[in-house]
XYZ file of C-alpha atoms in Angstrom:
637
model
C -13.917 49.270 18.551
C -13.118 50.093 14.798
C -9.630 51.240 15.738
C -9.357 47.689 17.669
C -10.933 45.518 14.494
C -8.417 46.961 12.021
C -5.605 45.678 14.134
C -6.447 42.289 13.724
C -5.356 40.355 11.683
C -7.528 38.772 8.424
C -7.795 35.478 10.493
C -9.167 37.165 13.914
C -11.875 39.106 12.232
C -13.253 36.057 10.586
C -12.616 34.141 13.465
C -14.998 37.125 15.231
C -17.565 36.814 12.650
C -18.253 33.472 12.727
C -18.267 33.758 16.467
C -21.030 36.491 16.290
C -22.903 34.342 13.834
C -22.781 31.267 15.995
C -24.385 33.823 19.115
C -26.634 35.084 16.950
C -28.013 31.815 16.001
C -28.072 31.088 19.784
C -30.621 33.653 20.567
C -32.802 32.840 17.840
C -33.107 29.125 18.915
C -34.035 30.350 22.023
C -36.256 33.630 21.164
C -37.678 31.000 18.233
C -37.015 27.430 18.376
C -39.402 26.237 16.217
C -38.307 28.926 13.567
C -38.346 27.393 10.120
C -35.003 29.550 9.471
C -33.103 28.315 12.292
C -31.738 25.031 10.629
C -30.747 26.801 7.126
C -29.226 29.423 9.057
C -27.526 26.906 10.883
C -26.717 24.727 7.330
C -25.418 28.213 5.794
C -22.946 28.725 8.944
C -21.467 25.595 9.074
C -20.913 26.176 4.993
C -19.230 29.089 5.560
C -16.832 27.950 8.488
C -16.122 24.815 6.440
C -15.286 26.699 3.230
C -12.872 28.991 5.704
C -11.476 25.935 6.942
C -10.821 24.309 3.613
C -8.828 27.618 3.221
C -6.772 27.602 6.080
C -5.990 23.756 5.246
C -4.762 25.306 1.639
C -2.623 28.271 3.649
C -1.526 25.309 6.042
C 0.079 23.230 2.827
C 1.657 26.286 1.027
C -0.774 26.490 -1.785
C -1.538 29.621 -3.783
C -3.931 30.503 -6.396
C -3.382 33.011 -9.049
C -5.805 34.434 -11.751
C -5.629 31.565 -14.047
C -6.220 28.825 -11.270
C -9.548 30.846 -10.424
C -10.760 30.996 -13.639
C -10.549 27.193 -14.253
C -12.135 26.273 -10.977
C -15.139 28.858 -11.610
C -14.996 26.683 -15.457
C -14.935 23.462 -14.234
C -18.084 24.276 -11.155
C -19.938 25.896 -14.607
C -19.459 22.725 -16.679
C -20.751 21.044 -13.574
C -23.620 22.684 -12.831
C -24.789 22.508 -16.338
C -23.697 18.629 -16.510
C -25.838 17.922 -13.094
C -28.732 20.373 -14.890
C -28.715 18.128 -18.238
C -28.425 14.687 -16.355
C -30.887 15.123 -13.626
C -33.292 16.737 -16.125
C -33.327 13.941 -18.592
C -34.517 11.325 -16.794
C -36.897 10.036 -14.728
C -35.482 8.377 -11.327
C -37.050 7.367 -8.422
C -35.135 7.454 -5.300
C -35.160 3.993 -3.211
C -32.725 1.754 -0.506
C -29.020 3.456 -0.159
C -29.949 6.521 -3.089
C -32.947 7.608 -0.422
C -31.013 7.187 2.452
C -29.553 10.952 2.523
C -32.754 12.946 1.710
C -34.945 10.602 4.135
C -32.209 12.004 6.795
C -32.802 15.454 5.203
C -36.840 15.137 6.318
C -35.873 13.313 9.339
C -33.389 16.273 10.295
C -35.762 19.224 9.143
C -38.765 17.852 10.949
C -36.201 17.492 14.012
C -35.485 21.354 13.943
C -38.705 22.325 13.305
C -39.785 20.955 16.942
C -36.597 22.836 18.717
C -33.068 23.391 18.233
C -31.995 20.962 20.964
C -33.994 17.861 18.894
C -31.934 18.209 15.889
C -28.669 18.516 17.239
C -29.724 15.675 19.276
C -30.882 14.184 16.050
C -27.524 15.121 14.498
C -25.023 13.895 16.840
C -27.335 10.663 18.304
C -26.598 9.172 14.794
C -22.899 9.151 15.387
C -23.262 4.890 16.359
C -24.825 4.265 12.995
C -24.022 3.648 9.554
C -25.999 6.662 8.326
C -24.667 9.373 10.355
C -26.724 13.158 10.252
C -23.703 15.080 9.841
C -23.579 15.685 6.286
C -27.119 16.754 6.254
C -25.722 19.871 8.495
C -24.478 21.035 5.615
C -26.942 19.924 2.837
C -30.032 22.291 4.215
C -28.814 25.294 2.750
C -29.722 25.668 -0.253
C -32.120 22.604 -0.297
C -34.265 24.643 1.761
C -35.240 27.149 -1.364
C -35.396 24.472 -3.615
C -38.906 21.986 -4.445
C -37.248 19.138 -1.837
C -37.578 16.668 -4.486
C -35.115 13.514 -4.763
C -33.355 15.744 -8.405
C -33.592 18.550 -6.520
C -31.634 17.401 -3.542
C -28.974 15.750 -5.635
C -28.952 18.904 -7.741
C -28.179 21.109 -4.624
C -24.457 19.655 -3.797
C -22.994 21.939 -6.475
C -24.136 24.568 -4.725
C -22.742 22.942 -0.744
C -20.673 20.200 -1.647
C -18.642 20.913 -5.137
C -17.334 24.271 -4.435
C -15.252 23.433 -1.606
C -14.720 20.003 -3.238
C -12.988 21.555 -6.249
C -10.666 23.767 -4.325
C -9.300 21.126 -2.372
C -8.547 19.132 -5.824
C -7.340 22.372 -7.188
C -5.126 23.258 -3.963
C -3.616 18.972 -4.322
C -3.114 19.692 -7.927
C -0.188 22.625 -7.040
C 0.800 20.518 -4.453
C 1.564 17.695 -6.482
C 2.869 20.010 -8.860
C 5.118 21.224 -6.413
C 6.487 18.014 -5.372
C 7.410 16.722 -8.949
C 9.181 19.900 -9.574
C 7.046 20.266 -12.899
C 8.022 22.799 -15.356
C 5.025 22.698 -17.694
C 3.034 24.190 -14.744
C 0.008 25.839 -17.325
C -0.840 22.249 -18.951
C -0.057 20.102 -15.722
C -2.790 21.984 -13.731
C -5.725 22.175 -16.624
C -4.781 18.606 -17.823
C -4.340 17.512 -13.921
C -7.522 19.341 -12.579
C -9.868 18.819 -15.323
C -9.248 14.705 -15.579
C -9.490 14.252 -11.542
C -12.252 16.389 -11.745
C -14.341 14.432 -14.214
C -13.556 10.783 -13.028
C -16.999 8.914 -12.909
C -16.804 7.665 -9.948
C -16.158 10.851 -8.142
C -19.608 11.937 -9.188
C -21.330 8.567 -9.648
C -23.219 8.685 -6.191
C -23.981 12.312 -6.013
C -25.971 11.912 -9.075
C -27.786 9.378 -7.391
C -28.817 11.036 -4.620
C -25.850 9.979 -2.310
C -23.935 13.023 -1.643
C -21.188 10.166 -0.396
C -18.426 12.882 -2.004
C -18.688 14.906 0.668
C -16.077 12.925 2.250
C -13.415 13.606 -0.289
C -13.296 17.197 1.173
C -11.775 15.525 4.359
C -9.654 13.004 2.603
C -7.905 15.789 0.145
C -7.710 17.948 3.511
C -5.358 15.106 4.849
C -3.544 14.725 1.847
C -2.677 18.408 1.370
C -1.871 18.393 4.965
C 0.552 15.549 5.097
C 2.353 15.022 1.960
C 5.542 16.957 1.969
C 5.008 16.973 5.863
C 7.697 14.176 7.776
C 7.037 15.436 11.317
C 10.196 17.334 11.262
C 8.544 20.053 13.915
C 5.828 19.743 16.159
C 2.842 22.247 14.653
C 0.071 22.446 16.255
C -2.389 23.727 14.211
C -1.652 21.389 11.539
C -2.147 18.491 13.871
C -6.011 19.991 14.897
C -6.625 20.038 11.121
C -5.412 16.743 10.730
C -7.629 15.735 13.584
C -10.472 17.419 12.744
C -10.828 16.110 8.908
C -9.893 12.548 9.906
C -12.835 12.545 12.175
C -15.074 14.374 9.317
C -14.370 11.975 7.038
C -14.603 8.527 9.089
C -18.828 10.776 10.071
C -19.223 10.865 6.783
C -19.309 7.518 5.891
C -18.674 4.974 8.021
C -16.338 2.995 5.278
C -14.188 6.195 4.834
C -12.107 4.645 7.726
C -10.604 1.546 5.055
C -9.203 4.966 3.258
C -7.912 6.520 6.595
C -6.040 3.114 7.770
C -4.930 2.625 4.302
C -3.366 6.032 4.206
C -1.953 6.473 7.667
C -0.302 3.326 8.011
C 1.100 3.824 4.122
C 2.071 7.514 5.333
C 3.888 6.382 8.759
C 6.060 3.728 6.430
C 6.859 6.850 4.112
C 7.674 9.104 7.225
C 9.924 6.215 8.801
C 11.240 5.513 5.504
C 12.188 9.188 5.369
C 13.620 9.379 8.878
C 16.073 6.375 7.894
C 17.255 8.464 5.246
C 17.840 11.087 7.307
C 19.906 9.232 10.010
C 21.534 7.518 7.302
C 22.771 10.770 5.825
C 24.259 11.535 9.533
C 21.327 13.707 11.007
C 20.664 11.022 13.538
C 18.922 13.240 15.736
C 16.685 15.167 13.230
C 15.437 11.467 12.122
C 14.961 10.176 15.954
C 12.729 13.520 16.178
C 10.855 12.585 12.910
C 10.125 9.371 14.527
C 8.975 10.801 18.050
C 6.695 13.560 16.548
C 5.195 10.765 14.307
C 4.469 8.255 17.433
C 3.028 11.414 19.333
C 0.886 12.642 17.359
C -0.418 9.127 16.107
C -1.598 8.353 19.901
C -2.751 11.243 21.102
C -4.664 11.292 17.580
C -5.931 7.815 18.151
C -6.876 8.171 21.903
C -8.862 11.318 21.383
C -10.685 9.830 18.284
C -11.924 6.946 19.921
C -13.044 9.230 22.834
C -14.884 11.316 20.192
C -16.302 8.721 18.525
C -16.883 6.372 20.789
C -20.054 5.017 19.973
C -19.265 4.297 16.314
C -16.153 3.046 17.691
C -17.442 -0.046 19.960
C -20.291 -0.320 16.977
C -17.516 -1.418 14.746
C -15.579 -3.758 17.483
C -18.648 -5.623 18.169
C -20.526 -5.506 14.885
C -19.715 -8.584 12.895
C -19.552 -6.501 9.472
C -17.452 -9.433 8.050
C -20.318 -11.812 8.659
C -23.500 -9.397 8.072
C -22.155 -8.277 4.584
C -21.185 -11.483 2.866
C -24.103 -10.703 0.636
C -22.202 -8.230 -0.894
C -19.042 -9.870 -0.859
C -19.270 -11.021 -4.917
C -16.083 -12.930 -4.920
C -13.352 -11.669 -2.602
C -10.322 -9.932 -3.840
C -9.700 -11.498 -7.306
C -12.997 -10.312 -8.212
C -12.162 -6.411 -6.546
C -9.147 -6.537 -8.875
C -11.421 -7.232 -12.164
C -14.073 -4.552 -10.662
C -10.741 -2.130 -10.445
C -9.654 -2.380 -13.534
C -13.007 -1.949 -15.566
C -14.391 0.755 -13.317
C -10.936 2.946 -13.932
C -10.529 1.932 -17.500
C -7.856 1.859 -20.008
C -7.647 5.861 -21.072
C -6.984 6.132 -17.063
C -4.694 3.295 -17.234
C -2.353 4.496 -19.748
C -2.411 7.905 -17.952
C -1.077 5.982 -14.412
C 1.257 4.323 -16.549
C 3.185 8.090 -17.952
C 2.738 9.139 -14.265
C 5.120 5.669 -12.883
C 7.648 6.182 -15.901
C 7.584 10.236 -15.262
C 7.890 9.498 -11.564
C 10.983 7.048 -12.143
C 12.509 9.347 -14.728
C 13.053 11.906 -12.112
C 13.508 9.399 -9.366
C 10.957 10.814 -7.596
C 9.102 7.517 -6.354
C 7.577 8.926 -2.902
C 3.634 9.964 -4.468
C 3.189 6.976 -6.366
C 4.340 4.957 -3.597
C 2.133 6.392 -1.210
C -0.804 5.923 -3.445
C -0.170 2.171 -4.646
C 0.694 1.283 -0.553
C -3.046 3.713 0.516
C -4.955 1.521 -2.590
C -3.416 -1.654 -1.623
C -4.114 -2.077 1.928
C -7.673 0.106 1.752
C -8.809 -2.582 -0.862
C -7.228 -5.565 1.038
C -9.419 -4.647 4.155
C -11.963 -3.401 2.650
C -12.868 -6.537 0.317
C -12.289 -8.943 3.929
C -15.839 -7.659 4.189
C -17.267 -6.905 1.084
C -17.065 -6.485 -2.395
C -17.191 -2.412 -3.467
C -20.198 -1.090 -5.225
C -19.726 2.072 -7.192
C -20.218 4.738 -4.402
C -17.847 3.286 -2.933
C -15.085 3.591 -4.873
C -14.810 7.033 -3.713
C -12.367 5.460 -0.692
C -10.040 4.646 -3.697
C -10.146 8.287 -5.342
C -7.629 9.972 -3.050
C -5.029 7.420 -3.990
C -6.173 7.266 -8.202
C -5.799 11.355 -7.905
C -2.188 11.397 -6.829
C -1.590 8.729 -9.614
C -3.619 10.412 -11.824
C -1.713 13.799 -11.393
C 1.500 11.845 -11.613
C 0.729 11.196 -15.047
C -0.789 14.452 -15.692
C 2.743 15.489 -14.975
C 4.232 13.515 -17.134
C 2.054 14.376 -20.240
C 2.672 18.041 -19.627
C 6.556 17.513 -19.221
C 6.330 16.060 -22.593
C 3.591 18.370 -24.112
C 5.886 19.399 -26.947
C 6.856 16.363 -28.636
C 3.333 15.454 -30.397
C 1.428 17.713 -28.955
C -1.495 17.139 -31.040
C -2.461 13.753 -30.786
C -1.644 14.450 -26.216
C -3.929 16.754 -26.256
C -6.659 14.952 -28.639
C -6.087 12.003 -26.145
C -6.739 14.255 -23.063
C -10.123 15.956 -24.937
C -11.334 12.209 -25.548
C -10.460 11.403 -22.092
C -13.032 13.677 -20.988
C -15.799 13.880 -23.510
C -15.420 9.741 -22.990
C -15.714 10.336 -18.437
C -18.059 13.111 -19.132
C -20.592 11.043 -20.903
C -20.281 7.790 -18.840
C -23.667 6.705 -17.319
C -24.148 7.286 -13.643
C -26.608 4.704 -12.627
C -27.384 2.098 -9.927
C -26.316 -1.023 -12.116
C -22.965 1.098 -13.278
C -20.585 -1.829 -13.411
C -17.683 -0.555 -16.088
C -17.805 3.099 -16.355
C -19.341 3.112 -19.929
C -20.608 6.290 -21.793
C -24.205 6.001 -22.944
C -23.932 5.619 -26.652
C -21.458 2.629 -25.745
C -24.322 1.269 -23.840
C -26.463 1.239 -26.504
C -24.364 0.246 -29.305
C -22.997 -3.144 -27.235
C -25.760 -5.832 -27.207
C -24.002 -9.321 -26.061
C -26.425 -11.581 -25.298
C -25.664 -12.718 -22.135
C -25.444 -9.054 -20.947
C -29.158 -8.312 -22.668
C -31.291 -8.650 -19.611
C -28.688 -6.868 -17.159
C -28.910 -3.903 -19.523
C -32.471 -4.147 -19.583
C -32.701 -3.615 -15.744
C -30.700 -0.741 -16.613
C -33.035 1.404 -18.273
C -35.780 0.622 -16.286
C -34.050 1.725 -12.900
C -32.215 4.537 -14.324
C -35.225 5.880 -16.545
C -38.694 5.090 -15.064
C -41.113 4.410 -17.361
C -44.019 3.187 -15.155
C -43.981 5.973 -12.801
C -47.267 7.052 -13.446
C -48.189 3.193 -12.350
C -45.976 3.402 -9.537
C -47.730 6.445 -7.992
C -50.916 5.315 -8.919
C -50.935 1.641 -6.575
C -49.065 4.243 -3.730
C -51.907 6.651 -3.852
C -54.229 3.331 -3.469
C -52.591 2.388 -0.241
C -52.447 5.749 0.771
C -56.195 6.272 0.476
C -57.378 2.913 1.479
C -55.220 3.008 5.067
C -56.964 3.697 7.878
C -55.216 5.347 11.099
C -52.678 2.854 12.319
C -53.041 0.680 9.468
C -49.625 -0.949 7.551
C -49.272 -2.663 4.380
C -46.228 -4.863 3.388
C -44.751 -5.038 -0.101
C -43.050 -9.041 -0.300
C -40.995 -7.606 -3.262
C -37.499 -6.014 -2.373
C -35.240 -5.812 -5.836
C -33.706 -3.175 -7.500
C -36.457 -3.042 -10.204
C -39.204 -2.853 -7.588
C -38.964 -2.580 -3.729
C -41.052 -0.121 -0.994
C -38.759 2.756 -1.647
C -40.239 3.159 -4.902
C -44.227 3.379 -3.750
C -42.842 5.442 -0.866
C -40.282 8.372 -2.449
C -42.273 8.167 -6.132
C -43.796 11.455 -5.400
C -41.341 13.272 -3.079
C -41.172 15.772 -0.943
C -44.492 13.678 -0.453
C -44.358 10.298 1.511
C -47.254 9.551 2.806
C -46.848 6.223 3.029
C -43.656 6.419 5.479
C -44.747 4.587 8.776
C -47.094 2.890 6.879
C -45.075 0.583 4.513
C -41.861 -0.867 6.157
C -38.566 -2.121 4.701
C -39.081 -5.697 3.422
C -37.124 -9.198 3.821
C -34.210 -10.086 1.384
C -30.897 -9.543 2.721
C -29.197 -12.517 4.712
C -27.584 -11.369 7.962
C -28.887 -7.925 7.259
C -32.612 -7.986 7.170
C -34.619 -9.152 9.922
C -37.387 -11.348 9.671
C -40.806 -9.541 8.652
C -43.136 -9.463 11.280
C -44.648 -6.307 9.667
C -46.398 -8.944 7.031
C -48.203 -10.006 10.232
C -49.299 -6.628 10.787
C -50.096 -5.637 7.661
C -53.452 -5.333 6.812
C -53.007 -5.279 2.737
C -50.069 -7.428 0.819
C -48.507 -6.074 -2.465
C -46.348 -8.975 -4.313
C -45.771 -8.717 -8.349
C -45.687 -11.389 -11.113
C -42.846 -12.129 -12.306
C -41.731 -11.915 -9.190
C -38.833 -9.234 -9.596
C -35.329 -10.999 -8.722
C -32.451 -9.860 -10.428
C -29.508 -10.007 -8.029
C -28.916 -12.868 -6.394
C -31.698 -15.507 -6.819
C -29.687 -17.792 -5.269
C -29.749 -16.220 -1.664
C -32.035 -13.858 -1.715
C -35.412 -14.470 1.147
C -37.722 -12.319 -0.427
C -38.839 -15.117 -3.054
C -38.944 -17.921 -0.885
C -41.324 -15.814 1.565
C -43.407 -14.912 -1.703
C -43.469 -18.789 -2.381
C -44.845 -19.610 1.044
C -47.367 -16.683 0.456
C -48.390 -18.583 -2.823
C -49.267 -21.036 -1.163
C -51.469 -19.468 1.758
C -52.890 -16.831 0.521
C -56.120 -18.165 -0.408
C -57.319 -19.170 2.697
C -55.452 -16.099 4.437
C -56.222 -13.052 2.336
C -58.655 -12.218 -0.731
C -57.432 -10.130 -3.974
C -58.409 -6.188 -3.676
C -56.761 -4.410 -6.745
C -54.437 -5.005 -9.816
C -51.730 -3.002 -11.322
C -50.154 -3.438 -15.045
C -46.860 -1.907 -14.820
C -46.533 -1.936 -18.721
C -42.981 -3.726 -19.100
C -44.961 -7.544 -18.081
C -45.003 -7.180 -14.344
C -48.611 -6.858 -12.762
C -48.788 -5.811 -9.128
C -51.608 -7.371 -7.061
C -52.568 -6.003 -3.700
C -54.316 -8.353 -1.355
C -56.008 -7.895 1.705
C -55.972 -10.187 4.958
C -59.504 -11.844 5.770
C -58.512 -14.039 8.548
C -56.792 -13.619 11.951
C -52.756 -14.271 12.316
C -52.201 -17.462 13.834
C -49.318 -19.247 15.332
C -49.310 -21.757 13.005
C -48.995 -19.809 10.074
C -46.385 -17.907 11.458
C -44.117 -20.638 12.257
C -44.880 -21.972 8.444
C -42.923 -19.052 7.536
C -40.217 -19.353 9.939
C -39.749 -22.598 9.392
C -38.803 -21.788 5.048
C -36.045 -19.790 6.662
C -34.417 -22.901 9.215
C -30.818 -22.510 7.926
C -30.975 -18.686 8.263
C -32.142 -19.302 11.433
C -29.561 -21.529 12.691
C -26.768 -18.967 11.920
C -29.032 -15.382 13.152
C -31.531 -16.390 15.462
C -31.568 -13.294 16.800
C -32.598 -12.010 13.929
C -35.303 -14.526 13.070
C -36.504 -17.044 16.278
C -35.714 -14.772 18.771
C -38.100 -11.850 16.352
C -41.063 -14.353 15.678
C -41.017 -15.009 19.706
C -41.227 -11.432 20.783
C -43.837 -10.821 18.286
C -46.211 -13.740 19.085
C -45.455 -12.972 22.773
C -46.403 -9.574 22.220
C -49.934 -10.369 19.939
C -50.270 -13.064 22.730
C -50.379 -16.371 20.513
């Protein structure tokens, strides 16, 4: 058996180990399936075959590391983990809405396992139809399992699953890159290349908050390694299973990862037919008419056998009206997008895109920046036909501001000799300037901290108010004191509702203030402000205590936000509805006051409420009539 082993090659034995592992794993879920190891084991496997995969992508593209390349990647994942260490540590942050999404699933998916193997991969691949899927928390488990399981904690332990892999797929596109531009400079182009991709604010921005949304990026680099100097010349199959396999990764990872994967394939079949013409053109008619074939091949089979796969996500998005249930978020259509753009990349990046187009024309080598304009182009044309992007999501843009970024990386090294100085004082900036930008949920322009405090315009005063209060607690204590009061005062079966649903105070707060605890899950619901998006609240009904806040917190969109006008109707009912039990000072002028129903739910006073919401109604009655009825139907009134 020994003899036999040796003769394989590198790739068999691996392949043999992981196969062992996954039989192993087997007969523990059946020997133990309620083992508390099983899912960790499970997280630490799928790690491991990822990280193998993310090298046989690298082998795939014709990318090799030397001594020097390992050194700055183990550098760079240092300066992170410190940099995640300092920023988590230093504030105070309490996970709510999209930035508790992830470690909810985490629970959700750990709870799952905990019953038997078969209910968390049901768990894990049942989510496939929604917006959340479970499949990054496969790979999130390991190490969060030997950590506290707090919200820091959680976004703390993706530099431990998520960045490693992460940085040697930017590390592996780097070379690449460097390959195609035929740079010379090759020492400066990769530190000055890696390091400034690396450190890009937005590639970060969510994971900091709790939103390990980066994950995807491992997919999308995987397809750009895999398909840049690739024009279908030969049919390769492995390459096309890779190709496959992180397309479908990344589209599981987030839902709105497919805007970057029909951005880049459609901007990558105009290269490769754009290619082919030049080939026929040159008199290899044949070679260029196989180009074309290979192309058309591959993109059908691709497209039959994803929408197989992914079926349910697939009809979810043909019938889903995402157009119409995210206008919310839709702050002003594309001219706005292109403002957004061009604050949340920034002038230092600017000027760097700018050497990359001149160094790209000097060698009339226009194919990469091309590519990326054509990718960021189309992903923000469809993307903003639905909404407006928020700053997690600008991670669908990164692949495309990487390969302009490294463009001009190339161009700076190239020219690293003639004042060399003041380059490489610009480049040092760069970073200390991305490095110290603020990562938090109001990040509009990425800004660095002391910039934030040394620019006071008035009519930005109150925005940068909400701020620091989201970003940097300072009534936590408060906050966990009124959850602990619901906590203790609800009886079995017994709900409250919380009428407030802003970014400065909403039921994500009184629910994840003192995590891994959340005792109040089940027990206080999601509340009412999005149009097209939230349903009406029937839980209010149900609720046997009421929490609403004056001022009543509104700093988004007063205009169309529901949760005020429901408040207003509450103003006016409450007194002969429900009776004052406890009060809250929040110390920054907002007092919390819990109330608790006295009389019955009656017909009446539920249609009062529906009836503040008539124009909503009109346009989603299924989300509002069609609710009440099935309610009052239900409570038999």
């Amino acid at each position: 058996m020994t003899k036999l082993l040796s003769r394989l090659p590198l790739s068999g034995r691996v392949g043999l180990g992981f196969a062992a592992g996954a039989l192993a794993l087997l007969v523990l879920g059946i020997a133990a399936p309620g083992s508390s190891l099983f899912f960790p084991l499970v997280s630490l496997w799928c790690d491991l075959a990822l990280f193998a995969g993310v090298l046989v992508v690298l082998r795939m593209a014709g990318v090799r590391f030397d001594l020097f390349h390992c050194a700055v990647i183990v550098g760079l994942w240092a300066a992170a983990l410190l940099y995640f260490y300092w920023s988590l540590s230093r504030r105070d942050f309490i996970y709510y809405w999209d930035y508790a999404n992830y470690i909810q699933k985490q629970y959700a998916a750990e709870a799952a396992f905990a019953q038997s193997p078969a209910a968390g991969f049901g768990l894990i691949f049942g989510s496939f139809a929604e917006d959340y899927t479970n499949f990054i928390s496969l790979f999130l488990e390991f190490p969060f399992c030997l950590t506290d399981r707090t919200g820091d904690s959680f976004a703390f332990c993706q530099v431990f699953s998520v960045l490693p892999m992460l940085l040697t797929l930017l590390a592996g596109l780097v070379l690449k890159v460097g390959q195609m531009l035929r740079v010379k400079h090759r020492f400066w182009y990769f530190l000055i290349g890696l390091s400034w991709c690396a450190t890009f604010p937005f590639v970060r921005m969510s994971a900091v908050l709790g939103q390990p949304d980066w994950f995807g990026l491992i997919f999308a680099f995987s397809i750009l390694l895999l398909t840049l100097d690739f024009r279908f010349e030969r049919l390769e199959p492995l390459r096309f299973v890779l190709l496959f396999a992180a397309t479908a990764a990344v589209i599981l990872s987030r839902r709105w990862y497919l805007y970057f994967v029909v951005g880049y394939y459609f901007s990558y079949a105009v290269l490769v037919l754009v290619s082919s013409f030049k080939t026929g053109k040159a008199g290899r008619k044949r070679e260029a008419l196989l180009q074309v074939r290979n192309l058309v091949l591959f993109g059908l089979l691709s497209l039959a056998a994803m929408v197989i796969l992914l079926w349910p996500m697939v009809s979810r998005i043909l019938h889903y009206s995402y157009a119409d249930r995210y206008a919310y978020y839709n702050g002003g259509g594309l001219a706005w997008e292109l403002y957004l753009q061009t604050f949340r990349v920034g002038l230092l990046n600017f000027i760097l895109i700018g050497m990359g187009l001149w160094f790209a024309a000097k060698r009339r080598l226009p194919a990469l920046p091309c590519l990326a304009g054509a990718e960021l182009l189309v992903s923000l044309v469809l993307f903003t036909r639905v909404q407006n992007t928020g700053s997690h999501q600008m991670l669908l843009y990164v692949p495309a501001y990487v390969i302009l970024f490294l463009c001009g990386a190339a161009g700076l090294a190239e020219s690293i000799e003639h004042f060399k100085i003041p380059k490489l004082c610009f480049w040092v900036f760069t970073l200390l300037f991305a490095v110290s930008v603020r990562c938090s949920p109001l990040t509009v322009m990425a800004l660095p901290e002391f910039v934030i405090h040394a620019f006071h315009p008035a009519d930005l005063a109150e925005y940068q108010r909400l701020d620091e209060l989201t970003y940097d607690r300072k009534d936590k204590p408060q906050i966990q004191a009124m959850a602990q009061w619901l906590v203790e005062h609800l009886g079995e079966g017994e709900v409250a509702y919380m009428i407030p649903d802003d970014m400065l105070y909403n039921p994500g707060h009184l629910r994840n203030c003192d995590l891994p605890n959340h005792a109040l899950d089940g027990k206080l619901p999601d509340s009412f402000s999005v149009p097209g998006t939230h349903y009406f609240p029937t839980g209010f009904f149900d609720a046997r205590y009421v929490v609403t806040a004056d001022p009543f917190p509104l700093s988004l969109a007063p205009d169309t936000e529901l949760g005020h006008r429901f408040n207003a109707v509450f103003l006016q009912l409450r007194e002969t509805t429900h009776q004052q039990v406890a009060t809250f000072d929040m110390g920054n002028g907002t007092v919390f006051t819990i109330w608790e129903r006295t009389t019955p739910v009656t017909r009446e006073e539920v249609e009062t409420y529906l009836h503040e919401f008539d124009a909503e109604n009109a346009k989603y009655p299924e989300m509002f009539s069609s609710v009440v009825e099935n309610w009052l139907a239900v409570h038999g009134l």
